[in-house]
Amino acid sequence: MSEHLTVVDHPLVQHKLTLMRDKGTSTSEFRRLLHEITQLLAYEITRELPLTDTSIDTPMETMDSPILAGKKLALVSILRAGNGMLDGVLELVPSARVGFVGLYRDEETLQPVQYYFKAPKELGDRMVIAVDPMLATGNSSAAAIDLLKEAGATNIRFLCLLAAPEGVARMKEAHPDVQIVTASLDRELNEKGYIMPGLGDAGDRMFGTK
Ligand code: URA
C-alpha cells in the first residue's frame, strides 16, 4: 500500500483551498470549490483502482486497452459534510455505488454518536472511499471506518479536505491499513475540536446554516 497520509500539493488544489479557507468566500462559491477540489483529490485516491484489458476497435485497428476491473467502487459519505464531496467523485466515477454513515459529534465529549448507516452490498469486493471534508479528532472517522469494516469492507481509503495531526494519529492507530488523502495537514485542533487554521465548520459553510 502507499503512504498512510498523502497530502496533494498540486497548485490548483492549494489555490482552491486558500479560497475556501477565506471567511469572505460565499456559500455558493465554497460549495463549488469543494466540488472542484474533490475531483482533483479523487484523481489521486483512485490511483490504485484495478484495471484489466479489453479488446476494442479504434478507427485504425484492433487493440487491447485498459478498463476498470472488478466490482464498482463504493463511495461512502460521512454525513452531513461528506455530502459536499459526493458529486465531485461521482462525476469522475459515475458507476460508483453510494453509502451513508450518519454520526454526530457530541460537543461535550467530542465522541461520535451513530444515527444512520446504509452501505452498498458486497463491500468486501469493492474499493471503498469514505469522504468527509474535515479529519479533526478522528473519532467519528475511526468510528465510521469501524462500521464499514463490520459491514465487510477490507479495502478502504479516506478522502478529506483538511486533516489535523491529532486526527491522522488517531486514524493511524485505529486503522493503519486505511490510506488518507488530503489537501492539507493543518497545525492542530483547538480546545473545541476545530482544526486550526482550518476553515471553520465545513457543513455550515457549504450549506449556509450559520
Ligand atoms: N468539523 C468542521 O467542520 N470543522 C473543524 O474544524 C473540525 C470539525
mmCIF file of N, CA and C in Angstrom, residues 15-128:
data_model
loop_
_atom_site.group_PDB
_atom_site.id
_atom_site.type_symbol
_atom_site.label_atom_id
_atom_site.label_comp_id
_atom_site.label_asym_id
_atom_site.label_seq_id
_atom_site.Cartn_x
_atom_site.Cartn_y
_atom_site.Cartn_z
ATOM 1 N N HIS A 15 -4.451 26.420 -4.379
ATOM 2 C CA HIS A 15 -5.121 27.694 -4.703
ATOM 3 C C HIS A 15 -6.594 27.652 -4.274
ATOM 4 N N LYS A 16 -7.267 26.584 -4.648
ATOM 5 C CA LYS A 16 -8.697 26.482 -4.323
ATOM 6 C C LYS A 16 -8.897 26.384 -2.811
ATOM 7 N N LEU A 17 -7.974 25.706 -2.138
ATOM 8 C CA LEU A 17 -8.083 25.565 -0.688
ATOM 9 C C LEU A 17 -7.959 26.930 0.002
ATOM 10 N N THR A 18 -7.050 27.762 -0.485
ATOM 11 C CA THR A 18 -6.903 29.104 0.087
ATOM 12 C C THR A 18 -8.212 29.872 -0.030
ATOM 13 N N LEU A 19 -8.858 29.780 -1.188
ATOM 14 C CA LEU A 19 -10.137 30.471 -1.377
ATOM 15 C C LEU A 19 -11.191 29.918 -0.421
ATOM 16 N N MET A 20 -11.159 28.616 -0.188
ATOM 17 C CA MET A 20 -12.145 28.011 0.707
ATOM 18 C C MET A 20 -11.920 28.413 2.162
ATOM 19 N N ARG A 21 -10.671 28.563 2.547
ATOM 20 C CA ARG A 21 -10.367 28.937 3.934
ATOM 21 C C ARG A 21 -10.834 30.357 4.241
ATOM 22 N N ASP A 22 -10.765 31.231 3.241
ATOM 23 C CA ASP A 22 -11.071 32.650 3.437
ATOM 24 C C ASP A 22 -12.524 32.811 3.902
ATOM 25 N N LYS A 23 -12.708 33.476 5.041
ATOM 26 C CA LYS A 23 -14.063 33.581 5.601
ATOM 27 C C LYS A 23 -14.984 34.445 4.756
ATOM 28 N N GLY A 24 -14.411 35.212 3.824
ATOM 29 C CA GLY A 24 -15.238 36.041 2.952
ATOM 30 C C GLY A 24 -15.830 35.268 1.775
ATOM 31 N N THR A 25 -15.443 34.016 1.609
ATOM 32 C CA THR A 25 -15.956 33.210 0.487
ATOM 33 C C THR A 25 -17.415 32.824 0.754
ATOM 34 N N SER A 26 -18.265 33.044 -0.245
ATOM 35 C CA SER A 26 -19.708 32.805 -0.062
ATOM 36 C C SER A 26 -20.010 31.315 -0.026
ATOM 37 N N THR A 27 -21.219 30.996 0.430
ATOM 38 C CA THR A 27 -21.671 29.599 0.491
ATOM 39 C C THR A 27 -21.627 28.942 -0.886
ATOM 40 N N SER A 28 -22.137 29.637 -1.897
ATOM 41 C CA SER A 28 -22.201 29.013 -3.222
ATOM 42 C C SER A 28 -20.794 28.795 -3.782
ATOM 43 N N GLU A 29 -19.916 29.762 -3.533
ATOM 44 C CA GLU A 29 -18.541 29.628 -4.016
ATOM 45 C C GLU A 29 -17.818 28.507 -3.255
ATOM 46 N N PHE A 30 -18.066 28.413 -1.962
ATOM 47 C CA PHE A 30 -17.449 27.375 -1.129
ATOM 48 C C PHE A 30 -17.852 25.988 -1.660
ATOM 49 N N ARG A 31 -19.134 25.838 -1.969
ATOM 50 C CA ARG A 31 -19.645 24.555 -2.458
ATOM 51 C C ARG A 31 -19.031 24.192 -3.815
ATOM 52 N N ARG A 32 -18.927 25.204 -4.662
ATOM 53 C CA ARG A 32 -18.354 24.962 -5.996
ATOM 54 C C ARG A 32 -16.879 24.567 -5.883
ATOM 55 N N LEU A 33 -16.156 25.264 -5.016
ATOM 56 C CA LEU A 33 -14.726 24.960 -4.831
ATOM 57 C C LEU A 33 -14.544 23.569 -4.232
ATOM 58 N N LEU A 34 -15.411 23.208 -3.305
ATOM 59 C CA LEU A 34 -15.305 21.871 -2.695
ATOM 60 C C LEU A 34 -15.516 20.791 -3.755
ATOM 61 N N HIS A 35 -16.482 21.038 -4.628
ATOM 62 C CA HIS A 35 -16.758 20.115 -5.726
ATOM 63 C C HIS A 35 -15.513 19.949 -6.608
ATOM 64 N N GLU A 36 -14.910 21.070 -6.973
ATOM 65 C CA GLU A 36 -13.742 21.020 -7.871
ATOM 66 C C GLU A 36 -12.530 20.371 -7.198
ATOM 67 N N ILE A 37 -12.268 20.762 -5.975
ATOM 68 C CA ILE A 37 -11.092 20.247 -5.269
ATOM 69 C C ILE A 37 -11.255 18.743 -5.013
ATOM 70 N N THR A 38 -12.496 18.325 -4.758
ATOM 71 C CA THR A 38 -12.749 16.899 -4.528
ATOM 72 C C THR A 38 -12.371 16.086 -5.763
ATOM 73 N N GLN A 39 -12.648 16.648 -6.921
ATOM 74 C CA GLN A 39 -12.316 15.925 -8.154
ATOM 75 C C GLN A 39 -10.804 15.758 -8.294
ATOM 76 N N LEU A 40 -10.080 16.813 -7.918
ATOM 77 C CA LEU A 40 -8.615 16.735 -8.014
ATOM 78 C C LEU A 40 -8.073 15.729 -6.998
ATOM 79 N N LEU A 41 -8.666 15.705 -5.804
ATOM 80 C CA LEU A 41 -8.219 14.742 -4.788
ATOM 81 C C LEU A 41 -8.629 13.324 -5.182
ATOM 82 N N ALA A 42 -9.784 13.210 -5.810
ATOM 83 C CA ALA A 42 -10.278 11.890 -6.215
ATOM 84 C C ALA A 42 -9.352 11.246 -7.251
ATOM 85 N N TYR A 43 -8.781 12.092 -8.074
ATOM 86 C CA TYR A 43 -7.813 11.608 -9.075
ATOM 87 C C TYR A 43 -6.687 10.858 -8.369
ATOM 88 N N GLU A 44 -6.227 11.423 -7.252
ATOM 89 C CA GLU A 44 -5.128 10.810 -6.505
ATOM 90 C C GLU A 44 -5.575 9.536 -5.783
ATOM 91 N N ILE A 45 -6.758 9.593 -5.175
ATOM 92 C CA ILE A 45 -7.158 8.465 -4.325
ATOM 93 C C ILE A 45 -7.598 7.244 -5.137
ATOM 94 N N THR A 46 -7.947 7.463 -6.392
ATOM 95 C CA THR A 46 -8.372 6.335 -7.229
ATOM 96 C C THR A 46 -7.215 5.747 -8.050
ATOM 97 N N ARG A 47 -6.017 6.197 -7.738
ATOM 98 C CA ARG A 47 -4.824 5.798 -8.492
ATOM 99 C C ARG A 47 -4.633 4.287 -8.579
ATOM 100 N N GLU A 48 -5.070 3.579 -7.523
ATOM 101 C CA GLU A 48 -4.829 2.133 -7.495
ATOM 102 C C GLU A 48 -6.059 1.301 -7.856
ATOM 103 N N LEU A 49 -7.041 1.935 -8.476
ATOM 104 C CA LEU A 49 -8.186 1.134 -8.940
ATOM 105 C C LEU A 49 -7.673 0.093 -9.926
ATOM 106 N N PRO A 50 -8.138 -1.156 -9.795
ATOM 107 C CA PRO A 50 -7.614 -2.198 -10.681
ATOM 108 C C PRO A 50 -8.099 -2.051 -12.123
ATOM 109 N N LEU A 51 -7.226 -2.413 -13.034
ATOM 110 C CA LEU A 51 -7.537 -2.354 -14.468
ATOM 111 C C LEU A 51 -7.432 -3.744 -15.074
ATOM 112 N N THR A 52 -8.172 -3.936 -16.161
ATOM 113 C CA THR A 52 -7.993 -5.130 -16.968
ATOM 114 C C THR A 52 -7.997 -4.679 -18.434
ATOM 115 N N ASP A 53 -7.549 -5.538 -19.312
ATOM 116 C CA ASP A 53 -7.552 -5.161 -20.732
ATOM 117 C C ASP A 53 -8.831 -5.644 -21.412
ATOM 118 N N THR A 54 -9.338 -4.815 -22.305
ATOM 119 C CA THR A 54 -10.473 -5.226 -23.128
ATOM 120 C C THR A 54 -10.119 -4.956 -24.590
ATOM 121 N N SER A 55 -10.693 -5.790 -25.462
ATOM 122 C CA SER A 55 -10.390 -5.623 -26.883
ATOM 123 C C SER A 55 -11.363 -4.610 -27.499
ATOM 124 N N ILE A 56 -10.831 -3.584 -28.154
ATOM 125 C CA ILE A 56 -11.679 -2.588 -28.836
ATOM 126 C C ILE A 56 -11.150 -2.367 -30.255
ATOM 127 N N ASP A 57 -12.029 -1.786 -31.070
ATOM 128 C CA ASP A 57 -11.597 -1.402 -32.411
ATOM 129 C C ASP A 57 -11.475 0.107 -32.463
ATOM 130 N N THR A 58 -10.282 0.630 -32.623
ATOM 131 C CA THR A 58 -10.142 2.062 -32.907
ATOM 132 C C THR A 58 -10.460 2.233 -34.407
ATOM 133 N N PRO A 59 -10.594 3.440 -34.895
ATOM 134 C CA PRO A 59 -10.803 3.607 -36.344
ATOM 135 C C PRO A 59 -9.646 3.024 -37.167
ATOM 136 N N MET A 60 -8.506 2.735 -36.497
ATOM 137 C CA MET A 60 -7.312 2.293 -37.213
ATOM 138 C C MET A 60 -7.095 0.790 -37.155
ATOM 139 N N GLU A 61 -7.315 0.194 -35.953
ATOM 140 C CA GLU A 61 -7.073 -1.238 -35.792
ATOM 141 C C GLU A 61 -7.670 -1.721 -34.481
ATOM 142 N N THR A 62 -7.547 -3.035 -34.265
ATOM 143 C CA THR A 62 -7.999 -3.624 -33.008
ATOM 144 C C THR A 62 -6.863 -3.543 -32.001
ATOM 145 N N MET A 63 -7.237 -3.257 -30.744
ATOM 146 C CA MET A 63 -6.191 -3.214 -29.706
ATOM 147 C C MET A 63 -6.760 -3.697 -28.383
ATOM 148 N N ASP A 64 -5.872 -4.141 -27.488
ATOM 149 C CA ASP A 64 -6.257 -4.397 -26.109
ATOM 150 C C ASP A 64 -6.004 -3.119 -25.328
ATOM 151 N N SER A 65 -7.019 -2.639 -24.628
ATOM 152 C CA SER A 65 -6.896 -1.348 -23.948
ATOM 153 C C SER A 65 -7.440 -1.457 -22.522
ATOM 154 N N PRO A 66 -6.840 -0.723 -21.562
ATOM 155 C CA PRO A 66 -7.247 -0.876 -20.153
ATOM 156 C C PRO A 66 -8.618 -0.278 -19.838
ATOM 157 N N ILE A 67 -9.298 -0.960 -18.931
ATOM 158 C CA ILE A 67 -10.636 -0.548 -18.489
ATOM 159 C C ILE A 67 -10.740 -0.938 -17.017
ATOM 160 N N LEU A 68 -11.536 -0.207 -16.253
ATOM 161 C CA LEU A 68 -11.670 -0.537 -14.824
ATOM 162 C C LEU A 68 -12.187 -1.960 -14.658
ATOM 163 N N ALA A 69 -11.622 -2.654 -13.681
ATOM 164 C CA ALA A 69 -11.969 -4.068 -13.470
ATOM 165 C C ALA A 69 -12.676 -4.241 -12.130
ATOM 166 N N GLY A 70 -13.352 -5.361 -11.987
ATOM 167 C CA GLY A 70 -13.903 -5.751 -10.685
ATOM 168 C C GLY A 70 -15.181 -5.022 -10.334
ATOM 169 N N LYS A 71 -15.571 -5.198 -9.088
ATOM 170 C CA LYS A 71 -16.819 -4.588 -8.590
ATOM 171 C C LYS A 71 -16.705 -3.075 -8.571
ATOM 172 N N LYS A 72 -17.842 -2.428 -8.758
ATOM 173 C CA LYS A 72 -17.873 -0.966 -8.754
ATOM 174 C C LYS A 72 -17.383 -0.421 -7.410
ATOM 175 N N LEU A 73 -16.739 0.727 -7.501
ATOM 176 C CA LEU A 73 -16.283 1.453 -6.320
ATOM 177 C C LEU A 73 -17.455 1.775 -5.384
ATOM 178 N N ALA A 74 -17.202 1.735 -4.088
ATOM 179 C CA ALA A 74 -18.228 2.200 -3.133
ATOM 180 C C ALA A 74 -17.750 3.512 -2.528
ATOM 181 N N LEU A 75 -18.598 4.500 -2.642
ATOM 182 C CA LEU A 75 -18.296 5.821 -2.119
ATOM 183 C C LEU A 75 -19.196 6.018 -0.908
ATOM 184 N N VAL A 76 -18.615 6.368 0.224
ATOM 185 C CA VAL A 76 -19.419 6.473 1.445
ATOM 186 C C VAL A 76 -19.276 7.868 2.036
ATOM 187 N N SER A 77 -20.391 8.564 2.112
ATOM 188 C CA SER A 77 -20.402 9.911 2.667
ATOM 189 C C SER A 77 -20.615 9.840 4.170
ATOM 190 N N ILE A 78 -19.736 10.520 4.893
ATOM 191 C CA ILE A 78 -19.946 10.651 6.332
ATOM 192 C C ILE A 78 -20.756 11.931 6.523
ATOM 193 N N LEU A 79 -22.017 11.753 6.912
ATOM 194 C CA LEU A 79 -22.967 12.867 6.991
ATOM 195 C C LEU A 79 -22.566 13.864 8.075
ATOM 196 N N ARG A 80 -22.887 15.169 7.897
ATOM 197 C CA ARG A 80 -23.556 15.633 6.692
ATOM 198 C C ARG A 80 -22.566 16.235 5.708
ATOM 199 N N ALA A 81 -21.388 16.645 6.226
ATOM 200 C CA ALA A 81 -20.468 17.391 5.369
ATOM 201 C C ALA A 81 -19.912 16.553 4.220
ATOM 202 N N GLY A 82 -19.851 15.230 4.400
ATOM 203 C CA GLY A 82 -19.355 14.359 3.337
ATOM 204 C C GLY A 82 -20.158 14.501 2.052
ATOM 205 N N ASN A 83 -21.456 14.874 2.188
ATOM 206 C CA ASN A 83 -22.306 15.003 1.001
ATOM 207 C C ASN A 83 -21.773 16.045 0.014
ATOM 208 N N GLY A 84 -21.037 17.024 0.541
ATOM 209 C CA GLY A 84 -20.477 18.050 -0.338
ATOM 210 C C GLY A 84 -19.365 17.515 -1.222
ATOM 211 N N MET A 85 -18.907 16.301 -0.942
ATOM 212 C CA MET A 85 -17.823 15.715 -1.748
ATOM 213 C C MET A 85 -18.332 14.607 -2.675
ATOM 214 N N LEU A 86 -19.606 14.224 -2.521
ATOM 215 C CA LEU A 86 -20.112 13.086 -3.301
ATOM 216 C C LEU A 86 -20.118 13.338 -4.806
ATOM 217 N N ASP A 87 -20.730 14.445 -5.205
ATOM 218 C CA ASP A 87 -20.937 14.678 -6.636
ATOM 219 C C ASP A 87 -19.632 14.790 -7.408
ATOM 220 N N GLY A 88 -18.637 15.377 -6.769
ATOM 221 C CA GLY A 88 -17.338 15.517 -7.438
ATOM 222 C C GLY A 88 -16.760 14.158 -7.809
ATOM 223 N N VAL A 89 -16.826 13.214 -6.872
ATOM 224 C CA VAL A 89 -16.293 11.875 -7.164
ATOM 225 C C VAL A 89 -17.204 11.163 -8.165
ATOM 226 N N LEU A 90 -18.523 11.342 -7.999
ATOM 227 C CA LEU A 90 -19.463 10.635 -8.882
ATOM 228 C C LEU A 90 -19.361 11.101 -10.338
ATOM 229 N N GLU A 91 -18.963 12.345 -10.527
ATOM 230 C CA GLU A 91 -18.778 12.802 -11.912
ATOM 231 C C GLU A 91 -17.613 12.068 -12.573
ATOM 232 N N LEU A 92 -16.603 11.733 -11.763
ATOM 233 C CA LEU A 92 -15.444 11.013 -12.313
ATOM 234 C C LEU A 92 -15.706 9.525 -12.429
ATOM 235 N N VAL A 93 -16.447 8.990 -11.454
ATOM 236 C CA VAL A 93 -16.729 7.539 -11.430
ATOM 237 C C VAL A 93 -18.248 7.362 -11.331
ATOM 238 N N PRO A 94 -18.956 7.582 -12.451
ATOM 239 C CA PRO A 94 -20.422 7.628 -12.387
ATOM 240 C C PRO A 94 -21.060 6.314 -11.959
ATOM 241 N N SER A 95 -20.353 5.209 -12.143
ATOM 242 C CA SER A 95 -20.974 3.919 -11.797
ATOM 243 C C SER A 95 -20.756 3.536 -10.338
ATOM 244 N N ALA A 96 -20.112 4.410 -9.566
ATOM 245 C CA ALA A 96 -19.850 4.073 -8.156
ATOM 246 C C ALA A 96 -21.163 3.856 -7.411
ATOM 247 N N ARG A 97 -21.128 2.958 -6.433
ATOM 248 C CA ARG A 97 -22.260 2.771 -5.520
ATOM 249 C C ARG A 97 -22.055 3.718 -4.343
ATOM 250 N N VAL A 98 -23.146 4.128 -3.719
ATOM 251 C CA VAL A 98 -23.026 5.165 -2.687
ATOM 252 C C VAL A 98 -23.639 4.720 -1.366
ATOM 253 N N GLY A 99 -22.924 4.958 -0.288
ATOM 254 C CA GLY A 99 -23.432 4.670 1.046
ATOM 255 C C GLY A 99 -23.369 5.909 1.925
ATOM 256 N N PHE A 100 -23.986 5.820 3.095
ATOM 257 C CA PHE A 100 -24.015 6.946 4.021
ATOM 258 C C PHE A 100 -23.799 6.457 5.447
ATOM 259 N N VAL A 101 -22.990 7.196 6.166
ATOM 260 C CA VAL A 101 -22.824 6.933 7.591
ATOM 261 C C VAL A 101 -23.204 8.220 8.316
ATOM 262 N N GLY A 102 -24.157 8.108 9.219
ATOM 263 C CA GLY A 102 -24.590 9.276 9.990
ATOM 264 C C GLY A 102 -24.017 9.232 11.391
ATOM 265 N N LEU A 103 -23.144 10.169 11.682
ATOM 266 C CA LEU A 103 -22.535 10.264 13.009
ATOM 267 C C LEU A 103 -22.569 11.726 13.392
ATOM 268 N N TYR A 104 -22.976 12.026 14.573
ATOM 269 C CA TYR A 104 -22.786 13.413 15.007
ATOM 270 C C TYR A 104 -21.817 13.426 16.174
ATOM 271 N N ARG A 105 -21.197 14.585 16.329
ATOM 272 C CA ARG A 105 -20.183 14.709 17.364
ATOM 273 C C ARG A 105 -20.816 15.310 18.604
ATOM 274 N N ASP A 106 -20.763 14.584 19.701
ATOM 275 C CA ASP A 106 -21.224 15.132 20.971
ATOM 276 C C ASP A 106 -20.280 16.283 21.347
ATOM 277 N N GLU A 107 -20.824 17.482 21.418
ATOM 278 C CA GLU A 107 -19.964 18.667 21.589
ATOM 279 C C GLU A 107 -19.233 18.685 22.934
ATOM 280 N N GLU A 108 -19.770 17.922 23.910
ATOM 281 C CA GLU A 108 -19.099 17.876 25.223
ATOM 282 C C GLU A 108 -17.939 16.896 25.208
ATOM 283 N N THR A 109 -18.266 15.648 24.770
ATOM 284 C CA THR A 109 -17.252 14.586 24.858
ATOM 285 C C THR A 109 -16.416 14.508 23.586
ATOM 286 N N LEU A 110 -16.889 15.140 22.495
ATOM 287 C CA LEU A 110 -16.285 15.048 21.156
ATOM 288 C C LEU A 110 -16.336 13.624 20.609
ATOM 289 N N GLN A 111 -17.126 12.756 21.249
ATOM 290 C CA GLN A 111 -17.239 11.361 20.788
ATOM 291 C C GLN A 111 -18.359 11.228 19.745
ATOM 292 N N PRO A 112 -18.188 10.312 18.775
ATOM 293 C CA PRO A 112 -19.205 10.144 17.737
ATOM 294 C C PRO A 112 -20.414 9.328 18.207
ATOM 295 N N VAL A 113 -21.601 9.753 17.773
ATOM 296 C CA VAL A 113 -22.834 9.016 18.067
ATOM 297 C C VAL A 113 -23.474 8.656 16.727
ATOM 298 N N GLN A 114 -23.762 7.355 16.505
ATOM 299 C CA GLN A 114 -24.299 6.907 15.206
ATOM 300 C C GLN A 114 -25.809 7.107 15.137
ATOM 301 N N TYR A 115 -26.301 7.655 14.003
ATOM 302 C CA TYR A 115 -27.757 7.727 13.837
ATOM 303 C C TYR A 115 -28.217 7.159 12.497
ATOM 304 N N TYR A 116 -27.297 6.805 11.612
ATOM 305 C CA TYR A 116 -27.704 6.238 10.307
ATOM 306 C C TYR A 116 -26.564 5.439 9.707
ATOM 307 N N PHE A 117 -26.909 4.307 9.064
ATOM 308 C CA PHE A 117 -25.881 3.557 8.332
ATOM 309 C C PHE A 117 -26.538 2.812 7.173
ATOM 310 N N LYS A 118 -26.090 3.061 5.973
ATOM 311 C CA LYS A 118 -26.593 2.335 4.795
ATOM 312 C C LYS A 118 -25.426 2.215 3.814
ATOM 313 N N ALA A 119 -25.049 0.979 3.502
ATOM 314 C CA ALA A 119 -23.888 0.793 2.624
ATOM 315 C C ALA A 119 -24.253 -0.136 1.466
ATOM 316 N N PRO A 120 -23.559 0.011 0.331
ATOM 317 C CA PRO A 120 -23.795 -0.911 -0.794
ATOM 318 C C PRO A 120 -23.456 -2.349 -0.398
ATOM 319 N N LYS A 121 -24.074 -3.293 -1.111
ATOM 320 C CA LYS A 121 -23.796 -4.720 -0.849
ATOM 321 C C LYS A 121 -22.374 -5.082 -1.294
ATOM 322 N N GLU A 122 -21.923 -6.243 -0.828
ATOM 323 C CA GLU A 122 -20.627 -6.815 -1.237
ATOM 324 C C GLU A 122 -19.476 -5.815 -1.078
ATOM 325 N N LEU A 123 -19.464 -5.156 0.068
ATOM 326 C CA LEU A 123 -18.410 -4.165 0.325
ATOM 327 C C LEU A 123 -17.015 -4.772 0.260
ATOM 328 N N GLY A 124 -16.929 -6.045 0.643
ATOM 329 C CA GLY A 124 -15.629 -6.726 0.690
ATOM 330 C C GLY A 124 -14.980 -6.865 -0.677
ATOM 331 N N ASP A 125 -15.783 -6.775 -1.739
ATOM 332 C CA ASP A 125 -15.244 -6.927 -3.099
ATOM 333 C C ASP A 125 -14.963 -5.576 -3.761
ATOM 334 N N ARG A 126 -15.147 -4.490 -3.033
ATOM 335 C CA ARG A 126 -15.022 -3.163 -3.653
ATOM 336 C C ARG A 126 -13.928 -2.335 -2.994
ATOM 337 N N MET A 127 -13.370 -1.387 -3.776
ATOM 338 C CA MET A 127 -12.601 -0.333 -3.127
ATOM 339 C C MET A 127 -13.634 0.599 -2.501
ATOM 340 N N VAL A 128 -13.430 0.927 -1.241
ATOM 341 C CA VAL A 128 -14.371 1.797 -0.527
ATOM 342 C C VAL A 128 -13.669 3.125 -0.232
#
